[in-house]
Amino acid sequence: MKHTILLTGGAGFIGSHLTRLFVTKYPDYRIVNLDKLTYAGNLENLRDIEHAPNYQFVKGDIVDLPFLRTLFAEHQFTAVLHCAAESHVDRSITDPLAFVTTNVIGTTALLQAAKEAWKDDMNGKIFYHISTDEVYGSLGETGFFTEETAYDPRSPYSASKASSDHLVRAFHHTYKLPVKLSNCSNNYGPYHFPEKLIPLCINNILTNKPLPIYGKGENVRDWLYVEDHVRAIDVIFHTGKIGETYNIGGHNEWKNIDLVKELCRQVDQKLGRDKGTSEKLITYVTDRAGHDMRYAIDATKLKNELGWTPSLQFEEGISKTIDWYLANGEWLNHVTSGDYREYYEKMYRG
Ligand code: NAD
Ligand code: DAU
């Protein structure tokens, strides 16, 4: 089947990798990238594919249902890849309403628009919701999140994502909307906004600024290279079962402090600096409120049923990521200075 896909949040970190993969791998599909261009949305992430004949950018808000209805009528979408969200936990602690607005109300508006547009023929349609492992809560020293783990969100961000997951499933059960969901662990890689731990630390190492470690740095995250995540989404989109959820992760757990030390080691080595130079920048700061201790994904279902496994070892992935940031100083400068916001005006406003 040839798809016309509404991809939301395509100017963000994961969304831009997902857009690139679908635009280049499926020239027969049409991809419409709907993005509000919040502080996290950056069209410079998509420079290499912005003129592709099967790609179109539309600026808009997923909360705006009348606008979504018009968009569905205009493009006759056969699928939705829903990536748009407020995504940063620290911001959710200072502004929870923004997270409820986009993640809960925005997702519901999108579900409603798809349900109305597809009401006479749901055959072959797919509403794919991209979610996070944080909905499952926080683990102790052992155990993993499976698809059966009970939801236990603990930050405004994860509570808003959990709500959106429930609404997606509710639309499937109540209206038979053909949905698929995936819940992924922490991503890293190129185009990651430098408010998140890995790009923040790379940027601060390069600019000789403190590396802020929350609490004792003992919290554990399970890191996956972003291209492996979008490859999993591709597999689930095309071969996953309707109504099902798949966990995505790389069995790659790191304590924050060990991860930051590894970043310091690799950057020092690449720049020919003395061993231990960057580690001196490590600074312990006040812990995040309600900081989840450990996340770890069991991706057995995805491996056994659909054959997906991660392609990159972490040392290789993190090395590629650092190389990308070293080679893309201009992107980093634009993002940290705010200049990237002018790109839309130049590109799309003539
Ligand atoms: P991001 O913050 O980098 O990008 C989010 C994008 O959504 C931005 O381009 C932003 O402009 C857009 N957006 C925000 N509000 C919008 C609205 N109301 N209407 C239209 N567009 C809007 O996020 P990310 O890290 O790429 O995460 C993408 C998705 O993947 C999110 O749903 C997130 O919950 C999920 N996820 C992220 C990770 C991770 O490690 N980053 C891991 C698992 C799941
Ligand atoms: O698990 C998936 C989630 O991973 C996604 O759903 C979120 O969208 C994504 O932002 C990410 O959430 P985290 O809170 O785990 O990522 P972050 O990079 O903000 O933090 C990673 C860890 O590092 C976490 O334990 C907090 C800590 N940290 C973070 C920052 C920004 C620090 O110690 N210092 C920092 O400055």
PDB file of C-alpha atoms in Angstrom, residues 65-259:
ATOM      1  CA  LEU A  65      -8.999  20.350  15.855  1.00  0.00           C
ATOM      2  CA  PRO A  66     -10.669  22.489  13.115  1.00  0.00           C
ATOM      3  CA  PHE A  67      -7.232  22.919  11.507  1.00  0.00           C
ATOM      4  CA  LEU A  68      -6.584  19.147  11.741  1.00  0.00           C
ATOM      5  CA  ARG A  69      -9.949  18.418  10.098  1.00  0.00           C
ATOM      6  CA  THR A  70      -9.043  20.670   7.170  1.00  0.00           C
ATOM      7  CA  LEU A  71      -5.615  19.052   6.874  1.00  0.00           C
ATOM      8  CA  PHE A  72      -7.121  15.525   6.809  1.00  0.00           C
ATOM      9  CA  ALA A  73      -9.660  16.612   4.170  1.00  0.00           C
ATOM     10  CA  GLU A  74      -6.957  18.206   2.036  1.00  0.00           C
ATOM     11  CA  HIS A  75      -4.432  15.336   2.129  1.00  0.00           C
ATOM     12  CA  GLN A  76      -6.597  12.212   2.628  1.00  0.00           C
ATOM     13  CA  PHE A  77      -4.053  10.700   5.038  1.00  0.00           C
ATOM     14  CA  THR A  78      -3.874   6.913   5.265  1.00  0.00           C
ATOM     15  CA  ALA A  79      -1.630   6.939   8.348  1.00  0.00           C
ATOM     16  CA  VAL A  80      -0.455   9.067  11.254  1.00  0.00           C
ATOM     17  CA  LEU A  81       2.994   8.844  12.841  1.00  0.00           C
ATOM     18  CA  HIS A  82       2.519  10.842  16.031  1.00  0.00           C
ATOM     19  CA  CYS A  83       5.799  12.139  17.429  1.00  0.00           C
ATOM     20  CA  ALA A  84       4.873  15.683  18.506  1.00  0.00           C
ATOM     21  CA  ALA A  85       5.082  16.251  22.230  1.00  0.00           C
ATOM     22  CA  GLU A  86       6.498  18.366  24.979  1.00  0.00           C
ATOM     23  CA  SER A  87       9.378  16.039  25.864  1.00  0.00           C
ATOM     24  CA  HIS A  88      11.651  17.468  28.579  1.00  0.00           C
ATOM     25  CA  VAL A  89      10.999  16.274  32.160  1.00  0.00           C
ATOM     26  CA  ASP A  90      12.556  19.365  33.814  1.00  0.00           C
ATOM     27  CA  ARG A  91      10.286  21.690  31.818  1.00  0.00           C
ATOM     28  CA  SER A  92       7.258  19.609  32.861  1.00  0.00           C
ATOM     29  CA  ILE A  93       8.152  20.282  36.500  1.00  0.00           C
ATOM     30  CA  THR A  94       8.026  24.058  35.961  1.00  0.00           C
ATOM     31  CA  ASP A  95       5.142  24.157  33.422  1.00  0.00           C
ATOM     32  CA  PRO A  96       2.907  21.054  33.673  1.00  0.00           C
ATOM     33  CA  LEU A  97      -0.024  22.656  31.819  1.00  0.00           C
ATOM     34  CA  ALA A  98       1.974  22.950  28.595  1.00  0.00           C
ATOM     35  CA  PHE A  99       2.483  19.170  28.764  1.00  0.00           C
ATOM     36  CA  VAL A 100      -1.191  18.408  29.367  1.00  0.00           C
ATOM     37  CA  THR A 101      -2.149  20.757  26.524  1.00  0.00           C
ATOM     38  CA  THR A 102       0.065  19.233  23.840  1.00  0.00           C
ATOM     39  CA  ASN A 103       0.480  15.650  25.027  1.00  0.00           C
ATOM     40  CA  VAL A 104      -3.064  14.958  26.257  1.00  0.00           C
ATOM     41  CA  ILE A 105      -5.359  17.436  24.479  1.00  0.00           C
ATOM     42  CA  GLY A 106      -3.236  17.503  21.305  1.00  0.00           C
ATOM     43  CA  THR A 107      -3.150  13.706  21.056  1.00  0.00           C
ATOM     44  CA  THR A 108      -6.913  13.514  21.641  1.00  0.00           C
ATOM     45  CA  ALA A 109      -7.560  16.115  18.922  1.00  0.00           C
ATOM     46  CA  LEU A 110      -5.425  14.086  16.518  1.00  0.00           C
ATOM     47  CA  LEU A 111      -7.278  10.868  17.406  1.00  0.00           C
ATOM     48  CA  GLN A 112     -10.606  12.627  16.900  1.00  0.00           C
ATOM     49  CA  ALA A 113      -9.550  14.036  13.496  1.00  0.00           C
ATOM     50  CA  ALA A 114      -8.357  10.581  12.353  1.00  0.00           C
ATOM     51  CA  LYS A 115     -11.532   8.893  13.635  1.00  0.00           C
ATOM     52  CA  GLU A 116     -13.754  11.368  11.770  1.00  0.00           C
ATOM     53  CA  ALA A 117     -11.726  11.190   8.549  1.00  0.00           C
ATOM     54  CA  TRP A 118     -11.573   7.373   8.542  1.00  0.00           C
ATOM     55  CA  LYS A 119     -15.087   6.630   9.876  1.00  0.00           C
ATOM     56  CA  ASP A 120     -16.366   5.059   6.627  1.00  0.00           C
ATOM     57  CA  ASP A 121     -13.278   2.965   5.932  1.00  0.00           C
ATOM     58  CA  MET A 122     -10.674   2.091   8.561  1.00  0.00           C
ATOM     59  CA  ASN A 123      -9.190  -0.593   6.315  1.00  0.00           C
ATOM     60  CA  GLY A 124      -5.406  -0.266   5.925  1.00  0.00           C
ATOM     61  CA  LYS A 125      -5.266   2.875   8.072  1.00  0.00           C
ATOM     62  CA  ILE A 126      -2.707   3.190  10.895  1.00  0.00           C
ATOM     63  CA  PHE A 127      -2.545   5.612  13.826  1.00  0.00           C
ATOM     64  CA  TYR A 128       0.930   5.069  15.309  1.00  0.00           C
ATOM     65  CA  HIS A 129       1.569   6.683  18.691  1.00  0.00           C
ATOM     66  CA  ILE A 130       5.190   7.131  19.776  1.00  0.00           C
ATOM     67  CA  SER A 131       5.614   6.922  23.528  1.00  0.00           C
ATOM     68  CA  THR A 132       8.150   6.468  26.273  1.00  0.00           C
ATOM     69  CA  ASP A 133       9.289   3.963  28.906  1.00  0.00           C
ATOM     70  CA  GLU A 134       8.748   6.649  31.583  1.00  0.00           C
ATOM     71  CA  VAL A 135       5.027   5.734  31.723  1.00  0.00           C
ATOM     72  CA  TYR A 136       6.018   2.569  33.626  1.00  0.00           C
ATOM     73  CA  GLY A 137       7.536   4.526  36.525  1.00  0.00           C
ATOM     74  CA  SER A 138      10.842   3.841  38.228  1.00  0.00           C
ATOM     75  CA  LEU A 139      12.677   0.521  38.799  1.00  0.00           C
ATOM     76  CA  GLY A 140      14.862  -0.567  41.701  1.00  0.00           C
ATOM     77  CA  GLU A 141      18.199  -2.255  41.099  1.00  0.00           C
ATOM     78  CA  THR A 142      16.677  -5.217  39.265  1.00  0.00           C
ATOM     79  CA  GLY A 143      13.885  -5.968  36.790  1.00  0.00           C
ATOM     80  CA  PHE A 144      12.773  -4.634  33.425  1.00  0.00           C
ATOM     81  CA  PHE A 145       9.719  -2.921  31.937  1.00  0.00           C
ATOM     82  CA  THR A 146       7.671  -5.264  29.734  1.00  0.00           C
ATOM     83  CA  GLU A 147       4.507  -4.448  27.797  1.00  0.00           C
ATOM     84  CA  GLU A 148       2.562  -5.914  30.762  1.00  0.00           C
ATOM     85  CA  THR A 149       4.116  -3.636  33.407  1.00  0.00           C
ATOM     86  CA  ALA A 150       1.431  -1.532  35.128  1.00  0.00           C
ATOM     87  CA  TYR A 151       1.602   2.184  34.419  1.00  0.00           C
ATOM     88  CA  ASP A 152       3.023   4.279  37.278  1.00  0.00           C
ATOM     89  CA  PRO A 153       4.025   7.691  35.870  1.00  0.00           C
ATOM     90  CA  ARG A 154       5.660  10.001  38.377  1.00  0.00           C
ATOM     91  CA  SER A 155       6.461  13.303  36.634  1.00  0.00           C
ATOM     92  CA  PRO A 156       4.028  15.665  34.882  1.00  0.00           C
ATOM     93  CA  TYR A 157       5.755  14.668  31.620  1.00  0.00           C
ATOM     94  CA  SER A 158       5.329  10.923  32.107  1.00  0.00           C
ATOM     95  CA  ALA A 159       1.779  11.390  33.469  1.00  0.00           C
ATOM     96  CA  SER A 160       0.850  13.321  30.334  1.00  0.00           C
ATOM     97  CA  LYS A 161       2.404  10.638  28.085  1.00  0.00           C
ATOM     98  CA  ALA A 162       0.627   7.888  30.061  1.00  0.00           C
ATOM     99  CA  SER A 163      -2.691   9.738  29.608  1.00  0.00           C
ATOM    100  CA  SER A 164      -2.084   9.987  25.882  1.00  0.00           C
ATOM    101  CA  ASP A 165      -1.315   6.239  25.681  1.00  0.00           C
ATOM    102  CA  HIS A 166      -4.591   5.473  27.503  1.00  0.00           C
ATOM    103  CA  LEU A 167      -6.544   7.696  25.113  1.00  0.00           C
ATOM    104  CA  VAL A 168      -4.982   5.994  22.076  1.00  0.00           C
ATOM    105  CA  ARG A 169      -6.030   2.581  23.440  1.00  0.00           C
ATOM    106  CA  ALA A 170      -9.483   3.949  24.363  1.00  0.00           C
ATOM    107  CA  PHE A 171     -10.029   5.079  20.743  1.00  0.00           C
ATOM    108  CA  HIS A 172      -9.069   1.579  19.589  1.00  0.00           C
ATOM    109  CA  HIS A 173     -11.442  -0.181  21.994  1.00  0.00           C
ATOM    110  CA  THR A 174     -14.327   2.265  21.682  1.00  0.00           C
ATOM    111  CA  TYR A 175     -14.226   3.263  18.006  1.00  0.00           C
ATOM    112  CA  LYS A 176     -12.026   0.487  16.499  1.00  0.00           C
ATOM    113  CA  LEU A 177      -9.458   3.083  15.430  1.00  0.00           C
ATOM    114  CA  PRO A 178      -6.513   1.049  14.043  1.00  0.00           C
ATOM    115  CA  VAL A 179      -3.737   2.042  16.436  1.00  0.00           C
ATOM    116  CA  LYS A 180      -0.196   0.874  17.187  1.00  0.00           C
ATOM    117  CA  LEU A 181       1.977   2.058  20.066  1.00  0.00           C
ATOM    118  CA  SER A 182       5.613   1.812  21.050  1.00  0.00           C
ATOM    119  CA  ASN A 183       7.354   2.775  24.287  1.00  0.00           C
ATOM    120  CA  CYS A 184      11.060   3.471  23.938  1.00  0.00           C
ATOM    121  CA  SER A 185      13.941   4.088  26.325  1.00  0.00           C
ATOM    122  CA  ASN A 186      16.265   7.147  26.259  1.00  0.00           C
ATOM    123  CA  ASN A 187      17.493   8.097  22.789  1.00  0.00           C
ATOM    124  CA  TYR A 188      20.751   9.800  21.843  1.00  0.00           C
ATOM    125  CA  GLY A 189      22.391  10.865  18.586  1.00  0.00           C
ATOM    126  CA  PRO A 190      22.655  13.783  16.124  1.00  0.00           C
ATOM    127  CA  TYR A 191      20.185  16.732  16.314  1.00  0.00           C
ATOM    128  CA  HIS A 192      19.493  16.119  20.037  1.00  0.00           C
ATOM    129  CA  PHE A 193      18.559  19.434  21.672  1.00  0.00           C
ATOM    130  CA  PRO A 194      21.264  20.470  24.175  1.00  0.00           C
ATOM    131  CA  GLU A 195      18.925  20.636  27.167  1.00  0.00           C
ATOM    132  CA  LYS A 196      19.050  16.821  27.496  1.00  0.00           C
ATOM    133  CA  LEU A 197      21.939  15.164  29.371  1.00  0.00           C
ATOM    134  CA  ILE A 198      24.151  13.890  26.523  1.00  0.00           C
ATOM    135  CA  PRO A 199      24.101  16.889  24.135  1.00  0.00           C
ATOM    136  CA  LEU A 200      24.181  19.304  27.093  1.00  0.00           C
ATOM    137  CA  CYS A 201      27.358  17.683  28.400  1.00  0.00           C
ATOM    138  CA  ILE A 202      29.015  17.492  24.960  1.00  0.00           C
ATOM    139  CA  ASN A 203      28.267  21.196  24.420  1.00  0.00           C
ATOM    140  CA  ASN A 204      29.516  22.135  27.894  1.00  0.00           C
ATOM    141  CA  ILE A 205      32.710  20.087  27.484  1.00  0.00           C
ATOM    142  CA  LEU A 206      33.378  21.883  24.188  1.00  0.00           C
ATOM    143  CA  THR A 207      32.717  25.310  25.733  1.00  0.00           C
ATOM    144  CA  ASN A 208      34.439  24.569  29.041  1.00  0.00           C
ATOM    145  CA  LYS A 209      31.340  24.947  31.220  1.00  0.00           C
ATOM    146  CA  PRO A 210      30.298  22.898  34.307  1.00  0.00           C
ATOM    147  CA  LEU A 211      28.721  19.474  33.701  1.00  0.00           C
ATOM    148  CA  PRO A 212      25.676  19.466  36.033  1.00  0.00           C
ATOM    149  CA  ILE A 213      25.019  16.064  37.609  1.00  0.00           C
ATOM    150  CA  TYR A 214      21.712  15.823  39.481  1.00  0.00           C
ATOM    151  CA  GLY A 215      21.991  14.335  43.003  1.00  0.00           C
ATOM    152  CA  LYS A 216      24.724  11.710  43.257  1.00  0.00           C
ATOM    153  CA  GLY A 217      24.648  10.764  39.566  1.00  0.00           C
ATOM    154  CA  GLU A 218      23.528   7.230  40.453  1.00  0.00           C
ATOM    155  CA  ASN A 219      20.291   7.256  38.429  1.00  0.00           C
ATOM    156  CA  VAL A 220      20.292   4.773  35.568  1.00  0.00           C
ATOM    157  CA  ARG A 221      19.007   5.237  32.019  1.00  0.00           C
ATOM    158  CA  ASP A 222      18.866   2.702  29.157  1.00  0.00           C
ATOM    159  CA  TRP A 223      20.305   4.432  26.057  1.00  0.00           C
ATOM    160  CA  LEU A 224      19.429   3.664  22.419  1.00  0.00           C
ATOM    161  CA  TYR A 225      20.876   5.268  19.265  1.00  0.00           C
ATOM    162  CA  VAL A 226      18.099   7.306  17.649  1.00  0.00           C
ATOM    163  CA  GLU A 227      18.477   5.648  14.223  1.00  0.00           C
ATOM    164  CA  ASP A 228      17.844   2.268  15.851  1.00  0.00           C
ATOM    165  CA  HIS A 229      14.656   3.698  17.407  1.00  0.00           C
ATOM    166  CA  VAL A 230      13.274   4.966  14.084  1.00  0.00           C
ATOM    167  CA  ARG A 231      14.222   1.666  12.414  1.00  0.00           C
ATOM    168  CA  ALA A 232      12.112  -0.094  15.048  1.00  0.00           C
ATOM    169  CA  ILE A 233       9.217   2.296  14.348  1.00  0.00           C
ATOM    170  CA  ASP A 234       9.527   1.452  10.631  1.00  0.00           C
ATOM    171  CA  VAL A 235       9.348  -2.290  11.409  1.00  0.00           C
ATOM    172  CA  ILE A 236       6.357  -1.887  13.761  1.00  0.00           C
ATOM    173  CA  PHE A 237       4.555   0.462  11.346  1.00  0.00           C
ATOM    174  CA  HIS A 238       4.815  -2.088   8.526  1.00  0.00           C
ATOM    175  CA  THR A 239       4.621  -5.445  10.336  1.00  0.00           C
ATOM    176  CA  GLY A 240       3.334  -4.823  13.883  1.00  0.00           C
ATOM    177  CA  LYS A 241      -0.204  -5.878  14.802  1.00  0.00           C
ATOM    178  CA  ILE A 242      -3.053  -3.393  15.099  1.00  0.00           C
ATOM    179  CA  GLY A 243      -3.981  -2.693  18.734  1.00  0.00           C
ATOM    180  CA  GLU A 244      -0.585  -3.862  20.028  1.00  0.00           C
ATOM    181  CA  THR A 245       2.156  -2.160  22.026  1.00  0.00           C
ATOM    182  CA  TYR A 246       5.880  -2.835  21.552  1.00  0.00           C
ATOM    183  CA  ASN A 247       8.671  -1.857  23.941  1.00  0.00           C
ATOM    184  CA  ILE A 248      11.892  -0.620  22.300  1.00  0.00           C
ATOM    185  CA  GLY A 249      15.275  -0.598  24.055  1.00  0.00           C
ATOM    186  CA  GLY A 250      18.887  -1.603  23.705  1.00  0.00           C
ATOM    187  CA  HIS A 251      19.806  -3.331  26.999  1.00  0.00           C
ATOM    188  CA  ASN A 252      22.302  -0.550  27.535  1.00  0.00           C
ATOM    189  CA  GLU A 253      22.088   0.762  31.088  1.00  0.00           C
ATOM    190  CA  TRP A 254      24.384   3.500  32.350  1.00  0.00           C
ATOM    191  CA  LYS A 255      24.598   5.372  35.642  1.00  0.00           C
ATOM    192  CA  ASN A 256      24.555   9.094  34.760  1.00  0.00           C
ATOM    193  CA  ILE A 257      27.951   9.713  36.356  1.00  0.00           C
ATOM    194  CA  ASP A 258      29.596   6.848  34.448  1.00  0.00           C
ATOM    195  CA  LEU A 259      28.042   8.028  31.205  1.00  0.00           C
TER     196      LEU A 259
END
